[in-house]
Short mmCIF file of C-alpha atoms in Angstrom, two decimals:
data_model
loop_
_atom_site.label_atom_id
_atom_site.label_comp_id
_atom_site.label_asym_id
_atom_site.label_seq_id
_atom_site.Cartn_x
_atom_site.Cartn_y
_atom_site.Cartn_z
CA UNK S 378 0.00 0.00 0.00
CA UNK S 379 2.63 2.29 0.98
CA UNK S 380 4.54 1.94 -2.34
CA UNK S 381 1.44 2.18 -4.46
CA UNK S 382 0.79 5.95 -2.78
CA UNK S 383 4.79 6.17 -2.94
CA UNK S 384 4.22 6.07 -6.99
CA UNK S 385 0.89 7.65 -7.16
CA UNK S 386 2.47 11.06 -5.33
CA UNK S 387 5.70 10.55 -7.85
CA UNK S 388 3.08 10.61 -10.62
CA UNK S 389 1.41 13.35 -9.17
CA UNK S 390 5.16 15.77 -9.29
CA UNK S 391 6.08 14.36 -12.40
CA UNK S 392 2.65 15.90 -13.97
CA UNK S 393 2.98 18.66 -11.93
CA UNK S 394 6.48 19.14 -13.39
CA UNK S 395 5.69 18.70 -16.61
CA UNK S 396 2.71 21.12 -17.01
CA UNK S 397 5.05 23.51 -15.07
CA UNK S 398 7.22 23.82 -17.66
CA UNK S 399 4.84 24.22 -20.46
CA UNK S 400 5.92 28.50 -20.79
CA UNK S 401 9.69 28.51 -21.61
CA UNK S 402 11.64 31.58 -21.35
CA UNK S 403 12.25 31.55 -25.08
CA UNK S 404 8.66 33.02 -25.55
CA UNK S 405 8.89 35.44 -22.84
CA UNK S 406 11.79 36.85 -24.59
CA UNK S 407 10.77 39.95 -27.01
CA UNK S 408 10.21 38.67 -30.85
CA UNK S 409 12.06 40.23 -34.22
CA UNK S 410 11.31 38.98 -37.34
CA UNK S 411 13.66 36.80 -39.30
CA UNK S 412 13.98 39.65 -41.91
CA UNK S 413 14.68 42.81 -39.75
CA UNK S 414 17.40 40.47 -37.78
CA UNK S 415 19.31 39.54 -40.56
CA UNK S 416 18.85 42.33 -41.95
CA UNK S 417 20.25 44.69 -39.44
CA UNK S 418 23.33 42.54 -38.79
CA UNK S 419 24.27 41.98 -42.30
CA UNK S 420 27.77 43.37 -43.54
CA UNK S 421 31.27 43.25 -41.87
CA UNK S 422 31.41 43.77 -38.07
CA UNK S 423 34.92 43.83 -36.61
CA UNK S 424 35.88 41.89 -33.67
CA UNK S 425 37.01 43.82 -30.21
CA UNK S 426 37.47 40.71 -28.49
CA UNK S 427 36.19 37.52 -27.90
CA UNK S 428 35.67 35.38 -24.37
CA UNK S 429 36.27 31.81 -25.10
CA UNK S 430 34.77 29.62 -22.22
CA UNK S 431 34.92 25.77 -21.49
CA UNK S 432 32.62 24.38 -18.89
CA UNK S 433 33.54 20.55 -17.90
CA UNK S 434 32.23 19.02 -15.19
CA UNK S 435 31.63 22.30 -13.05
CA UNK S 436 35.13 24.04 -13.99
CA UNK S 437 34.99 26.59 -16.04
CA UNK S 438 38.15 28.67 -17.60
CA UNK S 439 37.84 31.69 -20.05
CA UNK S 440 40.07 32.90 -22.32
CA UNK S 441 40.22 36.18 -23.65
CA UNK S 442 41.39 37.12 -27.36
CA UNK S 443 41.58 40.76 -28.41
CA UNK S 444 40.59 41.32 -32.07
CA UNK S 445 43.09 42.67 -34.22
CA UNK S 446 43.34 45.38 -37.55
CA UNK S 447 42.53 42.40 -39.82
CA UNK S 448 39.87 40.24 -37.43
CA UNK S 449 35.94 40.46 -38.93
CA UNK S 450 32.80 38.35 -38.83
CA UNK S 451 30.69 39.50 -41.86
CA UNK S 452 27.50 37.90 -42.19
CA UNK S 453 25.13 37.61 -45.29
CA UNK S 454 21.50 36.38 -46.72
CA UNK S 455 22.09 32.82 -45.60
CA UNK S 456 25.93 32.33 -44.84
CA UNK S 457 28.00 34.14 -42.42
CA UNK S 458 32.55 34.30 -42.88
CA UNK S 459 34.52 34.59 -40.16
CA UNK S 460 38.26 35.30 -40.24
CA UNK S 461 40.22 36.12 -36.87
CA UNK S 462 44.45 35.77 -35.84
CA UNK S 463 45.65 32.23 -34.84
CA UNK S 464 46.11 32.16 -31.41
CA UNK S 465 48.51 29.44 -31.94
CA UNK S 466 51.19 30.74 -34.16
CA UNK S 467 51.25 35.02 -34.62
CA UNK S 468 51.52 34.28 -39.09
CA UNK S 469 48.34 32.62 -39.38
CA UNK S 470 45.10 33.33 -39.99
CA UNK S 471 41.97 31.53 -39.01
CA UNK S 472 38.72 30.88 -41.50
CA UNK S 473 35.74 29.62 -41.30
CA UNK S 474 32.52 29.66 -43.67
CA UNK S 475 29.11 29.19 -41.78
CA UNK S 476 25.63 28.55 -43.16
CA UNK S 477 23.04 31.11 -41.40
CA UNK S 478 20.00 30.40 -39.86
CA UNK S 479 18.30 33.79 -39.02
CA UNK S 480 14.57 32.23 -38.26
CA UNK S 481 15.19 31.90 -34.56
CA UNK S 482 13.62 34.82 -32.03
CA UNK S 483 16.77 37.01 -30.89
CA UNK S 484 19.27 34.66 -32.29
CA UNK S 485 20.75 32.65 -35.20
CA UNK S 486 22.23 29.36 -35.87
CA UNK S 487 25.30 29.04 -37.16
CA UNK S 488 26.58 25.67 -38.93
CA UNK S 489 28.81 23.83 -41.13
CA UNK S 490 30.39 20.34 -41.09
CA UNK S 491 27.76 18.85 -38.73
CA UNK S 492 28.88 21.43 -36.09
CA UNK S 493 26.15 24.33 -34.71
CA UNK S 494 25.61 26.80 -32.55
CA UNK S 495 22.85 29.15 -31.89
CA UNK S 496 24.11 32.58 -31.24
CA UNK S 497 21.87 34.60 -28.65
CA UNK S 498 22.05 38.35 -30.06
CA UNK S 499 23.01 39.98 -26.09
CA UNK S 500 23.18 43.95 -27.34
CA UNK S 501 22.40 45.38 -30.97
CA UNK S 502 22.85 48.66 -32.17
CA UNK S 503 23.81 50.04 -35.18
CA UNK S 504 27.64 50.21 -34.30
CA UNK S 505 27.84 47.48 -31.58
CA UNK S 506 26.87 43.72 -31.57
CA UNK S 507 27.68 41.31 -28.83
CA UNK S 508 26.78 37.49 -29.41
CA UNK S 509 26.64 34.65 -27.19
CA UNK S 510 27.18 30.86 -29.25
CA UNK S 511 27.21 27.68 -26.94
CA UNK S 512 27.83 24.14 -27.80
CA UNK S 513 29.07 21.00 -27.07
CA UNK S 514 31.94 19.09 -27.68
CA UNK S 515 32.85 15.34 -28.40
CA UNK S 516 32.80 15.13 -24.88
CA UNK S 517 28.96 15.81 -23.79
CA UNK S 518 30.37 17.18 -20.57
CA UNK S 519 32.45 20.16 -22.21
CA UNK S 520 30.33 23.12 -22.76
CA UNK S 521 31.44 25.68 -24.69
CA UNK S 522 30.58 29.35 -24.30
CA UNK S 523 31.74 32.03 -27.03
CA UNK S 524 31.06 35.65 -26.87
CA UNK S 525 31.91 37.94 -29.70
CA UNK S 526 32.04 41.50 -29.19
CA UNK S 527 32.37 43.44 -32.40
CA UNK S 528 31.67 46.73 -33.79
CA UNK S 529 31.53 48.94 -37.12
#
C-alpha cells in the first residue's frame, strides 16, 4: 500500500512538473522577425574581443582574445565568414565559412560540417553587436561558451 501511494504522489510531481514547464523563457523573450534580424546585422562587423569559455564538469576557464586590424565576422543572406588571428602561431590566420540560420527569435544558428551553434544576439545597435554561441563538444560534458564583441 505504501509503495502504491509512494508512486501515485511521484506521478502526481512528475505531472505537476511537466505542465510547469509548459511556458519557456524563449517566448517570454521579445520577438524580431527573421527579416529585420538579418537584416540589421548583415555586412562586416569587426571583432574587439572575444571570451572563449569551457565548462567541464563544473570548472569553467575563459580565455580572452583581443581582435586585431585584420579580425571580422561579416555575415550575409544565408551564410556568415569569419576570419580572426591564430592564437597558436602570430603568421596565421583563421577561417571559417558558416551557413546562417536567421529564423530563430533574438538569435541565429550558425553551422557547417555537422557542427552548430545558436548565437543569442546579447546587445544590438547600429555600431555594436555582442553574441553569445554555446555548444558542445565530443565530450557531452564540455560546454562551450563564445562571446563575440564586435563593432563597425
Amino acid at each position: 500500500m505504501k509503495k502504491m501511494l509512494w508512486f501515485a504522489a511521484m506521478a502526481m510531481v512528475l505531472l505537476g512538473m511537466a505542465t510547469g514547464c509548459a511556458k519557456l523563457d524563449e517566448d517570454m523573450q521579445p520577438v524580431a522577425s527573421e527579416s529585420g534580424l538579418r537584416d540589421s546585422v548583415q555586412g562586416k562587423w569587426r571583432i574587439e574581443r572575444v571570451s572563449n569559455k569551457l565548462c567541464r564538469g563544473g570548472n569553467c576557464t575563459t580565455v580572452m582574445y583581443t581582435g586585431t586590424e585584420s579580425d571580422f565576422f561579416e555575415f550575409k543572406v544565408d551564410s556568415a565568414y569569419l576570419q580572426r588571428a591564430s592564437s597558436q602561431n602570430a603568421k596565421s590566420v583563421y577561417r571559417d565559412n558558416f551557413k546562417a540560420d536567421y529564423s530563430q527569435p533574438n538569435a541565429f544558428v550558425l553551422s557547417n560540417f555537422g557542427w552548430s551553434a545558436r548565437f543569442n544576439v546579447l546587445h544590438h545597435d547600429q555600431r555594436i553587436l555582442v553574441l553569445e554561441g554555446t555548444y558542445y563538444g565530443s565530450d557531452p560534458s564540455a560546454i562551450f561558451t563564445d562571446t563575440y564583441y564586435l563593432f563597425r
